[in-house]
């Protein structure tokens, strides 16, 4: 049984510094692995043919890779790479791609496996260990909601990209800063920065990027994920309770349902951004 102090979870969520994010993922990401049976740590992109989380997560990776035009890239930097499952998928689909996975979480890097075309680096998104202009792509798949200062992440991404490079993001967002009160329990269980869509766009533009594509796909993320959890809660709960206290599953279930409602009420969404250098 994984022992988690509820106060620790609360402090991780309220402070959200780098150490807190690492502790949170070390303690809670195995829940997603239990619930999905895989190593991808994203919400997934669900369509009419998707019936389980792994397929939804693979769909999101595939959609993201197409958006980033990885077929025509040689060098990509994956920031906040988690257990490197997306990078492994991209490298398999785009065998000419050289990938660098950046993660502040050393434990996750150690659990990421090995691939000769993927370099695993323990570093931060705001101070990247690369020379200027070395990358064709900077990728942040459901990770940059944890980055701060965000302007430093944007600045570093711009620095390491070559003139024809792209910055591509998949990020949960609030649709309006003024609607923060509508988050309810998500204010405490959404363990990341609560960046708004307009704010992200403004930081990207002021940081020297031109947004060439912006899509909101929240209706294909939050609501079908919640429906899957509800339909399969008995079996998922059994798996989770084998490793975690019952209150963890109850909070997870309540948070997923609140996420679904916040999406329907247009408080939150899920944004895909593709950006090029503006000059």
Coordinates of C-alpha atoms in Angstrom, one line a residue:
X1 CA 0.0 0.0 0.0
X2 CA 1.4 3.4 -1.0
X3 CA 1.3 5.7 2.0
X4 CA 0.3 9.3 1.0
X5 CA -0.2 12.0 3.6
X6 CA -3.2 14.2 2.5
X7 CA -1.4 17.2 3.8
X8 CA 1.5 16.6 1.6
X9 CA -0.8 16.4 -1.4
X10 CA -2.4 19.7 -0.4
X11 CA 1.0 21.4 0.0
X12 CA 2.2 20.1 -3.3
X13 CA -0.9 21.5 -5.0
X14 CA -0.8 24.9 -3.3
X15 CA 3.0 25.5 -3.6
X16 CA 3.6 23.8 -7.0
X17 CA 7.3 24.3 -6.9
X18 CA 9.7 22.0 -8.9
X19 CA 10.2 19.7 -5.9
X20 CA 6.5 19.5 -5.3
X21 CA 5.7 18.6 -8.9
X22 CA 8.3 15.8 -8.7
X23 CA 6.9 14.5 -5.5
X24 CA 3.4 14.6 -6.8
X25 CA 4.3 12.6 -10.0
X26 CA 6.3 10.1 -8.1
X27 CA 3.4 9.5 -5.7
X28 CA 0.4 9.8 -8.0
X29 CA 1.4 9.0 -11.6
X30 CA 1.3 5.2 -10.8
X31 CA -2.5 5.7 -10.4
X32 CA -2.7 6.6 -14.1
X33 CA -0.6 3.6 -15.0
X34 CA -2.9 1.4 -13.0
X35 CA -6.0 2.9 -14.6
X36 CA -4.7 2.7 -18.2
X37 CA -2.3 -0.2 -18.1
X38 CA 0.4 1.9 -19.8
X39 CA 3.2 4.5 -19.3
X40 CA 1.6 7.5 -21.0
X41 CA 0.6 10.1 -18.5
X42 CA -1.7 12.2 -20.7
X43 CA -5.5 12.5 -20.7
X44 CA -5.8 11.2 -24.2
X45 CA -7.7 12.3 -27.3
X46 CA -11.0 10.4 -27.7
X47 CA -13.0 9.8 -30.9
X48 CA -16.0 7.7 -31.7
X49 CA -13.9 4.6 -32.1
X50 CA -11.9 5.0 -28.9
X51 CA -12.9 2.6 -26.1
X52 CA -10.0 2.6 -23.7
X53 CA -7.4 5.1 -22.4
X54 CA -4.3 3.7 -24.1
X55 CA -5.8 4.1 -27.5
X56 CA -6.9 7.7 -26.6
X57 CA -3.4 8.5 -25.3
X58 CA -1.8 7.1 -28.5
X59 CA -4.3 9.1 -30.5
X60 CA -3.1 12.3 -28.8
X61 CA 0.5 11.5 -29.4
X62 CA -0.3 10.8 -33.1
X63 CA -2.3 14.0 -33.4
X64 CA 0.5 16.0 -31.7
X65 CA 3.2 14.4 -33.9
X66 CA 1.2 15.4 -37.0
X67 CA 0.7 18.9 -35.8
X68 CA 4.4 19.2 -35.1
X69 CA 5.2 17.8 -38.6
X70 CA 7.7 15.4 -37.1
X71 CA 8.0 13.6 -40.4
X72 CA 10.1 16.5 -41.6
X73 CA 12.1 17.1 -38.4
X74 CA 15.6 15.8 -37.6
X75 CA 16.0 16.9 -34.0
X76 CA 13.3 17.4 -31.4
X77 CA 13.4 18.3 -27.7
X78 CA 10.6 16.8 -25.6
X79 CA 10.1 18.9 -22.4
X80 CA 8.5 17.3 -19.4
X81 CA 8.9 13.9 -21.1
X82 CA 7.4 11.8 -18.2
X83 CA 8.2 8.1 -18.7
X84 CA 9.2 8.8 -22.3
X85 CA 6.3 6.8 -23.8
X86 CA 5.3 9.6 -26.2
X87 CA 9.0 10.0 -27.4
X88 CA 9.2 6.2 -27.9
X89 CA 6.0 6.3 -30.0
X90 CA 7.3 9.3 -32.1
X91 CA 10.7 7.6 -32.6
X92 CA 9.0 4.5 -33.8
X93 CA 6.7 6.4 -36.2
X94 CA 9.5 8.8 -37.3
X95 CA 12.7 6.7 -37.4
X96 CA 14.9 9.5 -38.7
X97 CA 14.0 11.7 -35.7
X98 CA 16.6 12.3 -33.0
X99 CA 14.9 13.0 -29.7
X100 CA 16.1 14.5 -26.4
X101 CA 13.8 13.9 -23.4
X102 CA 14.1 16.6 -20.7
X103 CA 12.7 15.9 -17.3
X104 CA 13.4 17.3 -13.8
X105 CA 12.2 14.1 -12.3
X106 CA 15.3 11.8 -12.2
X107 CA 13.2 8.8 -11.0
X108 CA 11.0 9.0 -14.1
X109 CA 14.1 9.2 -16.3
X110 CA 15.5 6.1 -14.7
X111 CA 12.2 4.3 -15.4
X112 CA 12.0 5.4 -19.0
X113 CA 13.8 2.6 -20.6
X114 CA 16.5 2.9 -23.3
X115 CA 16.4 3.8 -27.0
X116 CA 19.5 4.5 -29.0
X117 CA 17.9 7.5 -30.8
X118 CA 16.5 9.0 -27.6
X119 CA 18.7 10.9 -25.1
X120 CA 17.4 11.2 -21.5
X121 CA 18.5 14.4 -19.7
X122 CA 17.8 15.5 -16.2
X123 CA 17.2 19.2 -16.6
X124 CA 14.6 22.0 -16.4
X125 CA 12.6 23.6 -19.2
X126 CA 13.7 27.0 -18.1
X127 CA 17.5 26.4 -18.5
X128 CA 18.0 24.0 -21.3
X129 CA 21.5 22.3 -21.8
X130 CA 21.6 22.9 -25.6
X131 CA 23.4 25.4 -27.9
X132 CA 21.4 28.0 -29.6
X133 CA 19.6 27.0 -32.8
X134 CA 20.1 23.3 -32.5
X135 CA 16.5 22.0 -32.6
X136 CA 13.9 21.7 -35.3
X137 CA 11.1 21.1 -32.8
X138 CA 10.5 21.9 -29.1
X139 CA 7.6 19.7 -27.8
X140 CA 5.6 20.0 -24.6
X141 CA 2.8 17.4 -24.6
X142 CA 0.7 18.0 -21.5
X143 CA 3.6 19.2 -19.5
X144 CA 4.0 23.0 -19.8
X145 CA 1.1 23.6 -17.3
X146 CA 3.8 22.9 -14.7
X147 CA 6.5 25.2 -16.1
X148 CA 7.4 28.4 -14.3
X149 CA 8.4 31.1 -14.9
X150 CA 6.6 30.4 -18.2
X151 CA 8.3 33.3 -19.9
X152 CA 11.6 31.6 -19.3
X153 CA 10.4 28.4 -20.9
X154 CA 9.2 30.3 -23.9
X155 CA 12.5 32.2 -24.1
X156 CA 14.6 29.0 -23.9
X157 CA 12.5 27.3 -26.5
X158 CA 13.1 30.2 -28.8
X159 CA 16.8 30.2 -28.2
X160 CA 17.4 26.6 -29.0
X161 CA 15.2 26.5 -32.1
X162 CA 16.7 27.0 -35.6
X163 CA 15.1 29.7 -37.8
X164 CA 12.6 27.2 -39.4
X165 CA 11.8 25.5 -36.1
X166 CA 8.5 25.0 -34.3
X167 CA 7.3 25.1 -30.7
X168 CA 4.3 22.8 -30.2
X169 CA 2.2 22.6 -27.1
X170 CA -0.7 20.5 -25.8
X171 CA -1.9 22.0 -22.5
X172 CA -5.0 22.1 -20.3
X173 CA -6.1 25.7 -19.9
X174 CA -8.7 27.9 -18.3
X175 CA -10.8 29.7 -20.8
X176 CA -11.0 32.8 -18.7
X177 CA -9.1 34.0 -15.6
X178 CA -12.3 35.5 -14.2
X179 CA -13.9 32.0 -14.0
X180 CA -11.4 30.5 -11.5
X181 CA -14.1 30.3 -8.9
X182 CA -15.9 27.8 -11.0
X183 CA -13.0 25.3 -10.7
X184 CA -14.4 24.1 -7.3
X185 CA -12.4 21.1 -6.1
X186 CA -10.1 21.3 -9.2
X187 CA -8.6 24.4 -7.6
X188 CA -6.9 22.0 -5.2
X189 CA -6.7 18.7 -7.2
X190 CA -5.6 20.3 -10.5
X191 CA -2.0 20.1 -9.4
X192 CA -0.5 22.5 -11.9
X193 CA -0.5 26.2 -12.8
X194 CA -4.0 27.4 -13.9
X195 CA -2.9 29.2 -17.0
X196 CA -5.6 30.8 -19.2
X197 CA -5.8 30.4 -23.0
X198 CA -5.4 34.2 -23.6
X199 CA -2.4 34.4 -21.2
X200 CA -0.6 31.5 -22.9
X201 CA -1.2 33.0 -26.3
X202 CA 0.1 36.4 -25.2
X203 CA 3.2 35.0 -23.6
X204 CA 4.0 33.1 -26.8
X205 CA 3.6 36.1 -29.0
X206 CA 5.5 38.5 -26.7
X207 CA 8.2 35.8 -26.5
X208 CA 8.9 36.0 -30.2
X209 CA 6.6 33.4 -31.6
X210 CA 3.8 33.5 -34.2
X211 CA 0.9 31.1 -33.4
X212 CA 0.1 29.4 -36.7
X213 CA -2.4 26.9 -35.4
X214 CA -4.6 26.9 -32.3
X215 CA -7.2 24.2 -31.6
X216 CA -9.4 23.5 -28.6
X217 CA -10.1 19.8 -28.1
X218 CA -11.4 19.7 -24.5
X219 CA -14.7 18.1 -25.5
X220 CA -12.7 15.2 -26.9
X221 CA -10.6 14.9 -23.8
X222 CA -12.3 15.5 -20.5
X223 CA -15.9 14.3 -21.1
X224 CA -15.1 10.9 -22.7
X225 CA -12.4 10.3 -20.1
X226 CA -14.9 10.9 -17.3
X227 CA -17.4 8.6 -19.1
X228 CA -14.9 5.9 -19.3
X229 CA -14.0 6.1 -15.6
X230 CA -17.7 6.1 -14.6
X231 CA -18.5 3.1 -16.8
X232 CA -15.4 1.1 -15.5
X233 CA -15.2 2.5 -12.0
X234 CA -15.7 -0.9 -10.2
X235 CA -12.7 -2.5 -11.9
X236 CA -10.6 0.6 -11.8
X237 CA -11.3 1.1 -8.1
X238 CA -10.3 -2.4 -7.4
X239 CA -6.9 -1.9 -9.1
X240 CA -6.3 1.4 -7.4
X241 CA -7.3 0.2 -3.9
X242 CA -4.7 -2.6 -4.2
X243 CA -2.0 0.1 -4.0
X244 CA -3.7 3.2 -2.6
X245 CA -6.0 4.2 0.3
X246 CA -9.7 4.5 -0.6
X247 CA -9.7 8.3 -0.2
X248 CA -7.3 8.6 -3.1
X249 CA -9.7 6.9 -5.5
X250 CA -12.6 9.0 -4.1
X251 CA -10.8 12.2 -4.7
X252 CA -9.7 11.0 -8.2
X253 CA -13.3 10.1 -9.1
X254 CA -14.7 13.4 -7.8
X255 CA -12.0 15.4 -9.6
X256 CA -12.7 13.7 -13.0
X257 CA -16.4 14.4 -12.7
X258 CA -15.7 18.0 -11.8
X259 CA -13.3 18.2 -14.8
X260 CA -16.1 17.0 -17.0
X261 CA -18.5 19.6 -15.6
X262 CA -16.0 22.4 -15.9
X263 CA -15.4 21.4 -19.6
X264 CA -19.2 21.4 -20.3
X265 CA -19.5 24.8 -18.5
X266 CA -16.7 26.2 -20.7
X267 CA -14.4 26.9 -17.7
X268 CA -11.6 24.7 -18.9
X269 CA -10.4 23.4 -22.2
X270 CA -7.5 21.6 -23.8
X271 CA -5.4 23.6 -26.3
X272 CA -3.1 22.6 -29.1
X273 CA -0.7 25.3 -30.2
X274 CA 1.8 25.3 -33.1
X275 CA 4.2 28.2 -33.2
X276 CA 7.0 29.4 -35.4
X277 CA 9.6 32.1 -34.8
X278 CA 8.1 35.5 -35.6
X279 CA 11.4 36.9 -37.0

